[in-house]
XYZ file of C-alpha atoms in Angstrom:
700
model
C 14.606 -9.131 -11.070
C 17.663 -7.509 -12.602
C 20.452 -6.467 -10.201
C 20.640 -2.674 -9.847
C 24.166 -2.366 -11.271
C 23.106 -4.144 -14.447
C 19.850 -2.170 -14.595
C 21.760 1.109 -14.245
C 24.082 0.140 -17.090
C 21.239 -0.927 -19.386
C 18.898 2.005 -18.717
C 21.313 4.897 -18.377
C 21.287 7.562 -21.074
C 24.336 6.841 -23.225
C 25.599 10.394 -23.681
C 25.384 10.956 -19.903
C 27.165 7.722 -18.912
C 30.059 9.467 -17.189
C 27.804 11.475 -14.884
C 25.877 8.624 -13.250
C 26.922 7.284 -9.865
C 29.710 4.751 -10.381
C 27.741 2.054 -8.587
C 30.016 -0.770 -9.715
C 33.108 0.979 -8.359
C 31.403 1.827 -5.067
C 30.219 -1.755 -4.678
C 33.718 -3.122 -5.327
C 35.070 -0.651 -2.773
C 32.615 -1.881 -0.149
C 33.694 -5.478 -0.786
C 37.351 -4.398 -0.605
C 36.748 -2.686 2.741
C 35.192 -5.914 4.010
C 38.233 -8.005 3.057
C 40.675 -5.471 4.511
C 38.779 -5.242 7.805
C 38.689 -9.024 8.113
C 42.449 -9.159 7.542
C 43.044 -6.443 10.124
C 44.725 -4.187 7.548
C 42.319 -1.263 7.942
C 40.672 0.658 10.774
C 36.943 1.268 10.772
C 37.508 4.994 11.202
C 39.503 5.032 7.960
C 36.749 3.089 6.175
C 34.096 5.613 7.187
C 36.276 8.564 6.182
C 37.280 7.082 2.819
C 33.760 5.925 1.921
C 32.281 9.320 2.859
C 34.809 11.100 0.650
C 34.081 8.797 -2.331
C 30.337 9.244 -1.987
C 30.696 13.025 -1.600
C 32.639 13.101 -4.873
C 30.016 11.016 -6.658
C 27.179 13.238 -5.417
C 29.093 16.400 -6.385
C 29.548 15.047 -9.923
C 25.820 14.296 -10.178
C 24.691 17.607 -8.652
C 26.936 19.780 -10.850
C 25.810 17.949 -13.993
C 22.174 18.450 -12.930
C 22.774 22.168 -12.518
C 24.423 22.332 -15.940
C 21.480 20.570 -17.589
C 18.964 22.739 -15.726
C 20.806 25.786 -17.045
C 20.589 24.502 -20.618
C 16.865 23.836 -20.222
C 16.381 27.282 -18.682
C 18.189 28.930 -21.609
C 15.958 27.126 -24.108
C 12.857 28.159 -22.142
C 13.996 31.798 -22.135
C 14.340 31.757 -25.916
C 10.928 30.116 -26.252
C 9.501 32.761 -23.922
C 10.628 35.478 -26.328
C 8.947 33.646 -29.215
C 5.836 33.198 -27.099
C 5.643 36.926 -26.302
C 6.082 37.824 -29.969
C 3.318 35.399 -30.870
C 0.837 37.179 -28.624
C 1.056 40.270 -30.844
C 0.601 38.390 -34.137
C -0.789 34.911 -33.423
C -0.645 32.309 -36.201
C -1.873 28.724 -35.941
C 1.249 27.267 -37.558
C 3.534 29.198 -35.229
C 1.504 28.112 -32.194
C 1.816 24.484 -33.277
C 5.568 24.820 -33.804
C 6.005 26.488 -30.427
C 4.054 23.707 -28.704
C 6.300 21.131 -30.352
C 9.384 22.973 -29.102
C 8.013 23.079 -25.559
C 7.261 19.344 -25.802
C 10.851 18.762 -26.910
C 12.032 20.581 -23.782
C 9.601 18.422 -21.813
C 11.112 15.237 -23.270
C 14.604 16.388 -22.280
C 13.275 17.280 -18.837
C 11.930 13.732 -18.544
C 15.401 12.384 -19.317
C 16.849 14.584 -16.574
C 14.188 13.491 -14.071
C 14.917 9.862 -14.830
C 18.649 10.568 -14.476
C 18.015 12.029 -11.014
C 15.790 9.105 -10.038
C 18.290 6.425 -11.016
C 21.082 8.226 -9.157
C 18.918 8.708 -6.052
C 18.202 4.974 -6.033
C 21.889 4.199 -6.529
C 22.866 6.385 -3.559
C 20.269 4.772 -1.307
C 21.260 1.283 -2.372
C 24.989 1.742 -1.840
C 24.339 3.277 1.593
C 22.096 0.370 2.512
C 24.673 -2.127 1.219
C 27.368 -0.429 3.323
C 25.191 -0.634 6.467
C 24.300 -4.248 5.769
C 27.894 -5.305 5.137
C 29.458 -3.669 8.204
C 26.520 -3.449 10.632
C 26.781 0.352 10.847
C 23.973 2.918 10.928
C 26.030 5.092 8.598
C 23.054 6.028 6.387
C 21.325 8.019 9.131
C 24.530 9.902 9.948
C 25.448 10.593 6.329
C 22.023 11.804 5.196
C 21.486 13.918 8.308
C 24.874 15.664 8.085
C 24.779 16.227 4.306
C 21.107 17.038 3.775
C 20.885 19.579 6.616
C 24.019 21.485 5.619
C 23.371 24.982 4.157
C 25.496 24.108 1.098
C 24.010 20.663 0.617
C 24.698 18.946 -2.689
C 22.664 15.945 -1.563
C 19.550 18.133 -1.552
C 19.991 18.628 -5.297
C 19.534 14.889 -5.800
C 16.957 13.992 -3.183
C 14.847 17.147 -3.286
C 15.438 17.880 -7.000
C 15.979 21.551 -6.133
C 15.383 23.835 -9.121
C 13.696 21.246 -11.314
C 10.285 22.340 -10.030
C 10.656 25.715 -11.755
C 11.474 24.024 -15.079
C 8.492 21.659 -14.674
C 6.260 24.650 -13.933
C 7.495 26.616 -16.951
C 6.909 23.749 -19.390
C 3.458 22.940 -17.948
C 2.275 26.541 -17.794
C 3.338 27.469 -21.313
C 1.876 24.324 -22.867
C -1.360 25.069 -21.037
C -1.422 28.626 -22.368
C -0.767 27.496 -25.927
C -3.382 24.767 -25.731
C -6.008 27.238 -24.534
C -4.733 30.149 -26.570
C -8.153 31.445 -27.522
C -10.690 32.600 -24.983
C -8.850 31.791 -21.712
C -6.903 34.176 -19.519
C -6.306 31.708 -16.640
C -3.039 29.895 -16.012
C -2.335 26.657 -14.152
C -1.677 28.778 -11.058
C -5.186 30.235 -11.155
C -6.683 26.759 -11.542
C -4.294 24.341 -9.786
C -6.712 21.419 -10.095
C -7.063 21.914 -13.838
C -5.593 18.980 -15.683
C -3.651 19.623 -18.879
C -4.346 16.938 -21.450
C -0.868 16.525 -22.848
C 1.110 13.258 -22.799
C 4.389 15.039 -22.048
C 2.952 16.838 -19.021
C 1.345 13.590 -17.798
C 4.695 11.811 -18.036
C 6.491 14.669 -16.270
C 3.877 14.676 -13.527
C 4.263 10.905 -13.033
C 8.069 11.222 -12.916
C 7.914 14.041 -10.370
C 5.420 12.091 -8.249
C 7.819 9.156 -8.098
C 10.675 11.454 -7.181
C 8.830 13.393 -4.489
C 9.345 12.332 -0.885
C 6.518 14.209 0.788
C 3.585 12.026 1.837
C 0.109 13.095 0.805
C -3.316 11.801 1.798
C -3.760 9.486 -1.175
C -0.351 7.933 -0.607
C -1.103 7.308 3.062
C -4.468 5.767 2.183
C -2.875 3.588 -0.447
C -0.441 2.209 2.108
C -3.367 0.446 3.788
C -4.043 -1.443 0.580
C -0.492 -2.889 0.643
C -0.285 -3.453 -3.095
C 3.369 -4.124 -3.767
C 5.464 -3.019 -6.717
C 8.085 -5.086 -8.440
C 10.081 -2.935 -10.799
C 10.866 0.670 -11.514
C 9.470 1.970 -14.808
C 11.826 3.448 -17.335
C 11.003 6.317 -19.689
C 10.204 3.677 -22.313
C 7.699 2.173 -19.889
C 6.038 5.553 -19.505
C 5.607 5.863 -23.257
C 4.255 2.358 -23.738
C 1.192 2.468 -21.516
C -1.309 1.826 -24.275
C -1.566 -1.879 -23.566
C -2.157 -1.305 -19.866
C -4.792 1.354 -20.588
C -6.447 -1.165 -22.889
C -6.878 -3.554 -19.961
C -8.435 -0.862 -17.790
C -12.210 -0.642 -17.625
C -13.773 1.867 -15.222
C -16.925 -0.173 -14.574
C -14.830 -3.258 -13.782
C -12.765 -1.246 -11.303
C -15.960 0.100 -9.738
C -17.318 -3.449 -9.409
C -14.139 -4.478 -7.583
C -14.511 -1.563 -5.162
C -18.192 -2.385 -4.613
C -17.183 -5.994 -3.895
C -14.756 -4.690 -1.263
C -17.444 -2.461 0.265
C -20.108 -5.186 0.387
C -17.713 -7.705 1.906
C -16.805 -5.326 4.737
C -20.489 -4.588 5.329
C -21.087 -8.347 5.394
C -18.310 -8.802 7.963
C -19.523 -6.210 10.466
C -23.307 -6.130 9.981
C -23.775 -9.082 12.352
C -21.548 -7.777 15.176
C -24.283 -5.854 17.101
C -26.689 -8.840 17.041
C -24.391 -11.896 17.053
C -24.722 -12.456 20.833
C -28.510 -12.166 20.732
C -28.705 -14.552 17.739
C -26.514 -17.107 19.560
C -28.717 -17.017 22.661
C -31.894 -17.373 20.575
C -30.449 -20.645 19.234
C -29.691 -21.948 22.724
C -25.988 -21.067 22.899
C -24.121 -18.758 25.281
C -23.794 -15.077 24.356
C -20.002 -15.423 24.105
C -20.417 -17.947 21.270
C -20.737 -14.774 19.196
C -16.924 -14.894 19.066
C -17.042 -18.164 17.124
C -19.900 -16.905 14.921
C -17.981 -13.758 13.965
C -14.659 -15.608 13.716
C -15.972 -18.401 11.458
C -15.782 -15.989 8.531
C -12.122 -15.245 9.294
C -11.293 -18.973 9.566
C -12.598 -19.603 6.053
C -10.790 -16.510 4.785
C -7.460 -18.135 5.728
C -8.036 -20.619 2.898
C -9.959 -18.410 0.479
C -7.135 -15.852 0.386
C -4.791 -18.497 -1.034
C -7.023 -19.942 -3.746
C -8.347 -16.538 -4.804
C -4.772 -15.239 -5.031
C -3.853 -18.186 -7.284
C -7.071 -17.922 -9.322
C -6.440 -14.233 -10.049
C -3.361 -15.307 -12.063
C -5.768 -16.624 -14.703
C -8.980 -14.614 -14.387
C -10.697 -11.810 -12.503
C -14.295 -12.304 -13.606
C -14.709 -15.970 -12.605
C -13.403 -15.507 -9.035
C -15.761 -12.552 -8.531
C -18.711 -14.575 -9.814
C -17.793 -17.483 -7.541
C -17.371 -15.085 -4.603
C -20.817 -13.549 -5.149
C -22.551 -16.943 -5.387
C -20.839 -18.300 -2.269
C -21.637 -15.138 -0.294
C -25.279 -15.299 -1.437
C -25.539 -18.905 -0.190
C -23.712 -18.077 3.045
C -26.025 -15.192 3.934
C -29.078 -17.276 3.017
C -27.965 -20.009 5.431
C -27.227 -17.401 8.106
C -30.780 -16.040 7.817
C -32.435 -19.506 7.718
C -30.579 -20.737 10.816
C -33.205 -19.053 13.019
C -36.103 -21.028 11.517
C -34.025 -24.237 11.535
C -33.112 -23.449 15.167
C -29.599 -24.646 14.393
C -26.330 -23.074 15.519
C -24.583 -25.406 13.061
C -26.421 -23.868 10.082
C -25.493 -20.428 11.424
C -21.787 -21.319 11.566
C -21.858 -22.987 8.131
C -23.394 -19.824 6.700
C -20.593 -17.701 8.143
C -17.979 -20.149 6.846
C -19.458 -19.821 3.367
C -19.218 -16.029 3.679
C -15.521 -16.366 4.519
C -14.935 -18.679 1.567
C -16.275 -15.888 -0.655
C -13.659 -13.319 0.391
C -12.266 -11.961 -2.900
C -10.125 -9.160 -1.478
C -7.042 -10.770 -3.047
C -8.729 -10.425 -6.450
C -9.700 -6.816 -5.747
C -6.104 -5.930 -4.882
C -4.745 -7.850 -7.866
C -7.086 -6.100 -10.313
C -5.845 -2.684 -9.152
C -2.277 -3.963 -9.299
C -2.467 -5.387 -12.830
C -5.133 -3.505 -14.756
C -5.349 0.073 -13.477
C -3.065 2.565 -15.288
C -0.193 4.064 -13.357
C -1.584 7.599 -13.450
C -4.718 6.657 -11.464
C -3.435 3.657 -9.510
C -2.876 5.703 -6.368
C -6.469 6.951 -6.470
C -7.775 3.428 -7.099
C -5.838 2.071 -4.132
C -7.062 4.881 -1.915
C -10.566 4.009 -3.146
C -9.982 0.411 -2.060
C -9.162 1.534 1.482
C -12.012 4.053 1.544
C -14.503 1.386 0.407
C -13.279 -0.905 3.199
C -13.587 1.850 5.812
C -17.024 2.889 4.604
C -18.201 -0.729 4.664
C -16.884 -1.126 8.185
C -18.970 1.882 9.303
C -22.091 1.042 7.272
C -22.306 -2.584 8.486
C -23.152 -1.849 12.140
C -25.185 1.236 11.142
C -27.341 -0.897 8.842
C -27.815 -3.465 11.617
C -29.109 -0.677 13.852
C -31.795 0.172 11.281
C -33.050 -3.398 10.932
C -34.950 -3.381 14.227
C -38.226 -4.963 13.160
C -39.938 -8.339 13.268
C -42.400 -10.005 10.870
C -43.053 -13.306 9.121
C -43.669 -14.258 5.496
C -45.032 -17.781 5.314
C -42.668 -19.734 7.607
C -39.708 -17.408 7.242
C -38.843 -15.148 10.182
C -37.535 -11.632 9.618
C -36.119 -9.952 12.739
C -33.031 -8.066 13.895
C -31.058 -11.326 13.934
C -32.009 -12.686 10.510
C -32.476 -9.459 8.535
C -28.708 -8.845 8.162
C -28.517 -12.204 6.346
C -31.531 -11.519 4.151
C -30.388 -7.986 3.257
C -26.879 -9.129 2.335
C -28.215 -12.100 0.333
C -30.300 -9.696 -1.772
C -27.346 -7.298 -2.081
C -25.038 -10.053 -3.364
C -27.684 -11.288 -5.801
C -28.074 -7.790 -7.238
C -24.296 -7.428 -7.384
C -24.016 -10.731 -9.262
C -26.449 -9.505 -11.921
C -24.566 -6.213 -12.254
C -21.282 -8.117 -12.460
C -22.555 -10.376 -15.246
C -23.769 -7.383 -17.277
C -20.960 -4.856 -16.787
C -17.666 -6.561 -15.945
C -15.108 -6.866 -18.724
C -12.438 -9.536 -18.374
C -9.003 -8.044 -19.157
C -6.867 -9.870 -21.688
C -4.045 -11.910 -20.203
C -0.667 -10.251 -20.539
C 2.439 -12.189 -21.664
C 3.618 -12.569 -18.069
C 0.299 -14.003 -16.945
C 0.113 -16.397 -19.879
C 3.635 -17.495 -19.069
C 2.822 -18.019 -15.386
C -0.182 -20.201 -16.158
C 1.867 -22.501 -18.392
C 4.112 -25.229 -16.988
C 7.131 -24.480 -19.106
C 9.491 -23.299 -16.399
C 12.484 -23.241 -18.742
C 11.275 -20.007 -20.349
C 10.685 -18.070 -17.120
C 13.666 -15.776 -17.553
C 12.685 -14.919 -21.115
C 9.169 -14.143 -19.930
C 10.496 -11.653 -17.417
C 12.628 -9.961 -20.084
C 9.547 -9.567 -22.294
C 7.762 -7.954 -19.352
C 10.498 -5.389 -18.925
C 10.480 -4.552 -22.617
C 6.708 -4.189 -22.792
C 6.360 -2.252 -19.540
C 4.227 -4.824 -17.744
C 4.251 -3.272 -14.293
C 3.226 -4.300 -10.814
C 1.304 -1.624 -8.853
C 3.124 1.651 -8.449
C 1.809 2.700 -5.051
C 5.234 2.782 -3.471
C 7.641 5.659 -3.938
C 10.954 4.994 -5.636
C 12.801 4.966 -2.319
C 10.631 2.004 -1.304
C 10.989 0.205 -4.624
C 14.759 0.126 -4.538
C 14.692 -1.366 -1.049
C 12.387 -4.132 -2.268
C 14.879 -5.213 -4.916
C 17.787 -5.241 -2.444
C 17.122 -8.793 -1.252
C 17.158 -10.091 -4.822
C 20.417 -8.395 -5.714
C 23.016 -10.556 -3.898
C 25.538 -9.978 -6.698
C 25.689 -8.818 -10.289
C 25.294 -12.433 -11.338
C 22.326 -13.215 -9.092
C 20.933 -16.671 -9.642
C 17.583 -17.274 -11.263
C 16.243 -18.647 -7.972
C 16.723 -15.231 -6.372
C 14.450 -13.668 -8.987
C 11.531 -16.086 -8.972
C 8.523 -15.638 -6.669
C 7.989 -17.908 -3.670
C 6.050 -21.066 -4.570
C 4.647 -21.866 -1.108
C 3.807 -20.274 2.232
C 6.850 -21.975 3.765
C 9.141 -20.606 1.028
C 7.652 -17.144 1.502
C 8.197 -17.332 5.261
C 11.867 -18.193 4.749
C 12.299 -14.930 2.833
C 11.237 -12.868 5.839
C 13.972 -10.879 7.549
C 13.803 -10.110 11.308
C 12.494 -6.599 10.628
C 9.727 -7.983 8.393
C 8.755 -10.483 11.089
C 8.488 -7.642 13.595
C 6.223 -5.725 11.198
C 4.002 -8.798 10.786
C 3.897 -9.181 14.586
C 2.729 -5.570 14.860
C 0.074 -6.215 12.210
C -1.023 -9.329 14.127
C -1.228 -7.324 17.352
C -3.300 -4.469 15.971
C -5.759 -6.804 14.238
C -6.080 -8.877 17.428
C -6.761 -5.797 19.571
C -9.287 -4.370 17.081
C -11.127 -7.687 16.778
C -11.386 -8.040 20.569
C -12.789 -4.518 20.832
C -15.325 -4.918 18.031
C -16.459 -8.525 18.471
C -17.118 -8.390 22.206
C -18.616 -4.891 22.175
C -22.201 -6.160 22.109
C -21.703 -8.543 25.057
C -19.686 -6.053 27.132
C -21.987 -3.070 26.642
C -25.105 -5.147 27.306
C -23.645 -6.564 30.525
C -22.195 -3.337 31.960
C -24.446 -0.624 30.529
C -27.590 -2.390 29.303
C -27.177 -0.998 25.780
C -29.668 -1.954 23.089
C -28.698 -3.245 19.661
C -29.202 0.242 18.209
C -26.811 1.780 20.769
C -24.130 -0.798 20.000
C -24.611 -0.211 16.260
C -24.211 3.568 16.681
C -21.023 3.088 18.735
C -19.455 0.768 16.158
C -20.522 2.991 13.249
C -18.921 6.007 14.935
C -15.681 4.066 15.347
C -15.736 3.181 11.648
C -16.390 6.781 10.651
C -13.181 7.926 12.364
C -11.024 6.070 9.831
C -11.081 8.598 6.973
C -10.695 11.782 9.094
C -7.783 10.234 10.996
C -6.104 9.219 7.757
C -6.528 12.734 6.388
C -4.798 14.229 9.438
C -2.007 11.630 9.480
C -1.500 11.534 5.710
C -1.594 15.281 5.127
C 0.127 16.641 8.219
C 1.624 14.252 10.776
C 3.513 12.096 8.269
C 5.190 15.214 6.861
C 6.409 16.221 10.329
C 7.695 12.902 11.655
C 9.364 9.750 10.328
C 7.203 6.678 9.792
C 9.078 4.694 12.413
C 8.448 7.436 14.988
C 4.726 7.401 14.231
C 4.820 3.593 14.397
C 6.311 3.485 17.900
C 4.046 6.217 19.286
C 0.969 4.490 17.795
C 1.956 1.201 19.436
C 2.320 2.949 22.795
C -1.100 4.606 22.355
C -2.702 1.231 21.547
C -1.142 -0.057 24.772
C -2.536 2.938 26.675
C -5.996 2.266 25.223
C -5.822 -1.371 26.315
C -4.708 -0.423 29.851
C -7.536 2.107 30.207
C -10.071 -0.535 29.101
C -9.445 -2.877 32.055
C -12.228 -3.123 34.634
C -10.318 -2.176 37.772
C -12.367 0.692 39.168
C -15.951 -0.023 40.269
C -18.301 0.851 38.680
C -17.208 0.474 35.052
C -18.464 3.606 33.281
C -19.533 4.450 29.739
C -16.975 7.309 29.382
C -14.148 4.940 30.375
C -15.212 2.292 27.858
C -15.910 4.707 24.998
C -12.744 6.801 25.470
C -10.436 3.809 25.875
C -12.047 2.078 22.888
C -11.666 5.211 20.768
C -7.978 5.587 21.711
C -7.312 1.928 20.934
C -9.193 1.913 17.620
C -7.835 5.207 16.243
C -4.264 4.338 17.252
C -4.604 0.906 15.632
C -5.835 2.502 12.392
C -2.869 4.873 12.303
C -0.557 1.990 13.156
C -1.940 -0.143 10.316
C -1.174 2.428 7.620
C 2.341 3.193 8.841
C 3.110 -0.479 9.489
C 2.113 -1.557 5.973
C 4.125 1.323 4.526
C 7.250 0.186 6.365
C 6.493 -3.458 5.574
C 6.423 -2.702 1.860
C 9.911 -1.188 2.114
C 11.638 -4.092 3.841
C 9.800 -6.971 2.116
C 11.815 -9.119 -0.301
C 11.272 -8.410 -4.005
C 10.412 -12.084 -4.502
C 7.285 -11.419 -2.419
C 6.081 -8.648 -4.719
C 4.517 -11.057 -7.220
C 3.128 -14.561 -7.562
C 0.466 -16.301 -5.499
C 2.369 -16.271 -2.196
C 3.111 -12.558 -2.140
C 3.583 -9.983 0.606
C -0.056 -8.930 0.451
C -1.144 -12.516 1.073
C 1.239 -12.888 4.032
C -0.051 -9.717 5.693
C -3.662 -10.775 5.032
C -3.016 -14.205 6.547
C -1.323 -12.661 9.611
C -4.280 -10.343 10.163
C -6.829 -13.102 9.584
C -5.102 -15.491 12.008
C -5.145 -12.693 14.595
C -8.895 -12.239 14.113
C -9.526 -15.974 14.411
C -7.520 -16.258 17.645
C -9.242 -13.153 19.055
C -12.721 -14.545 18.350
C -11.806 -17.918 19.857
C -10.413 -16.092 22.909
C -13.778 -14.373 23.430
C -15.630 -17.683 23.321
C -13.172 -19.431 25.674
C -13.166 -16.468 28.063
C -16.954 -16.764 28.242
C -16.544 -19.872 30.406
C -15.102 -17.669 33.175
C -18.354 -15.686 33.239
C -19.375 -12.352 31.776
C -17.945 -10.462 34.749
C -14.461 -11.736 33.811
C -14.821 -11.536 30.013
C -13.421 -8.024 29.564
C -10.227 -8.459 31.608
C -9.517 -12.008 30.404
C -9.700 -10.972 26.727
C -7.720 -7.760 27.232
C -4.819 -9.504 28.964
C -3.495 -11.299 25.809
C -3.884 -8.022 23.883
C -1.706 -6.251 26.449
C 0.974 -8.973 26.406
C 1.182 -9.027 22.580
C 1.241 -5.220 22.454
C 4.123 -4.995 24.953
C 6.048 -7.662 23.019
C 5.575 -5.750 19.768
C 6.795 -2.505 21.385
C 9.913 -4.264 22.695
C 10.554 -5.857 19.278
C 10.106 -2.461 17.578
C 12.666 -0.868 19.912
C 15.202 -3.566 19.033
C 14.686 -3.145 15.267
C 13.978 0.612 15.306
C 17.159 1.610 13.460
C 16.513 -0.883 10.648
C 13.167 0.760 9.814
C 13.499 3.430 7.094
C-alpha cells in the first residue's frame, strides 16, 4: 500500500501539478502544530484558525481551477455543437466519424478532470482525518458542516462536483446521437436506461459513480456482501481492464451465486422440523439448537481454509464444497433410519464444512469487472436473502411420508434428500460449465514462498490494474488506507496483509471492535429468533410445521423490500451512524416486546416483536458492514485473514453461541425457554448501544 502523499505525487497530472492539494505541506503543518502544542508555544484556538485558513486556501485553489477547466470544456462543446448542427443539414460519414472522435477527446479530458477532483477530495478527507487523529478533535464535522452548507460554498465544488454533471451529460448525449445518427430520434433523456456502448462514456460513468456520494439500492445491497477494496484505480487502470474482463465468465459467476443460494436454503430448510426430528431420535426438542448450530460450528473452520484455498483456485473449492454438502445432507436424511442423533449431527457438521461463501465473495472480488461488480455483489446478497426465504418455504411443502425399500421419506428426512439431489445436480452443472480463471501475477506471487519479492509484486499489480473489489465509494477507500500510511516512508510490514487471526485482531481499532460487537449482537438475536421459532410456536400456539415454515418464509421475504426502502430513501436522508443507532434501539425494542411477561402469550405479540427484531437487524447489518468497511485497516482488505473473514467468523461464533444457549436453556423447561434465551440477547444489545454511543463521533 503506497502512502497517499506518494500516490498523489506519482499519479497527479503533470501539467496540473500546482493545482492539487499540497498534501505534503498540510501534513508537515499538522506535525508542526503537534510539536508546538506539546512545547506550550501555541494555543489550540490558534491552531484551529490557522489550519482552517490553510485548508480554505487549498480548496479555493482547487475549486477555481475546476471552474476554469469546466469553462474550457464547455467552450469546446459549444464549438462542437455548431459543427453538429451543421452536420444535420448535410450529413457525411467522414464528418460524423471526425465529430465523434472530437467528442471522445473532450471525454478523455473530462476523465482527467474527474480524476483530478477525486484525488483532491481524497486528499481533503485524509488531511482532515489526520488532523482529528493527531489532536483528538472532531474538527472534520465542524469544518464540513460550516463550509458545505454555506450559500457560497467552494467545498461543494469538490465534493459534489457541481457543474461537471452538465459536461458529462453533453458528451454522453452527443455521442449517443452520433452513434445512432440514422433512424433514431430519441436521446439519452428519452431512454435513461439505454446504455451507450462507448468506452469513453463507460469510463466517465465509472468515474462519476466513484465520485458520487448518494447511496442507491445496489450500493446498499452490496454493503451486506462486505467485499473490501484495497486500492483506488487510476485512469490507466480504467483503460487496462482487458485482462480482468478476460477472467470474467458469466456462467461461472452464476454458479457462484447459485452456490450461495443453495447454501442458504440448506441452512434454513431444517429449521421448521429440527425439533420434531430431534424428538423422533429420542432427544429433547431443544436439542434442535445443537442440530442447527452444528453447521455454524464447522463453518468457523471452513471459512479459513476456503479463504486460503481461493488464493490458488476457485473451481476446486467449489467442487469440494458440493461433494461435502452432498455427503452431509445424505447423512442427515439417513439418520432417521439409523435412529442415531450422532449421524444427524455429523451430517450437519459436514454441511458446515462445505460452506464456500468465502470463495463466492472472492470470485466477485477478483474476477468480476468493475463496471458490473456492484450488481454482482448485490446479486450475492439477493441470492442469500432468497435462499433464506425459500428454505423454510420448501420445508413447508415437504409434508408427506412414504418408504422406498428401507429408506424413510418424511417431513424430517426430505429436506436432506432434496438438498442432496440439488447439490448433486449442481456438481454436474459445475463440472460442465465452470471456467477456472487464470491466476494473476499477484496470486501467483502469493502462492510462492519467495517473500523477498513481495514489494515488487505489489508494484506490478498497480501497473497492471489488478484491483480488489470496488464496492466501496472513494470516501471509504481512502479511510481504509489511512492505517497503512503512518508516514511517507511506511515500512513494508505496514503494507503486507495479516498472516494469522491473532495478527488480524491486533489491527482492529476500538471503533472496528465496536462494529464487530454489533455484528455479533445482531447475528445472535436473529439466530435465537429463527432457531427456536419451531419450539416456541409449538409450545405456545400449537403451530404445525407448515405454519412455522410460512412465518419464517415471510420474515425472509422482508429482506429485499426493506433494503429497497433503506437503500433508496432512508440512507439519502440520514447519516449511516444515525441509522445504525436507531436500528440498534429498534432491535432492543423488539427483544423487550418478545419477553413472556403478560399471560397469555399471544400470536400478535410474538409475530410483531419478531418482525421488528428481524427487520431492524437486517437494516443494522447493511449499515454496520458499510461503516465497518470504512474503518477497517487496509491490511485487512486482502490475504486469507481479511476483514470479510473476521466479520464472517464473528457472525458464525454468534450463531454457535445462540444455538448452544437454546439447548442449555431447554434444561429449565419449555416454559422458561423464551425468556432465558432472550435475556442474553438483551444484555448484548444494551452493551452494543452503549459502545456505539461512546464511539459515535468516530463513525463516518
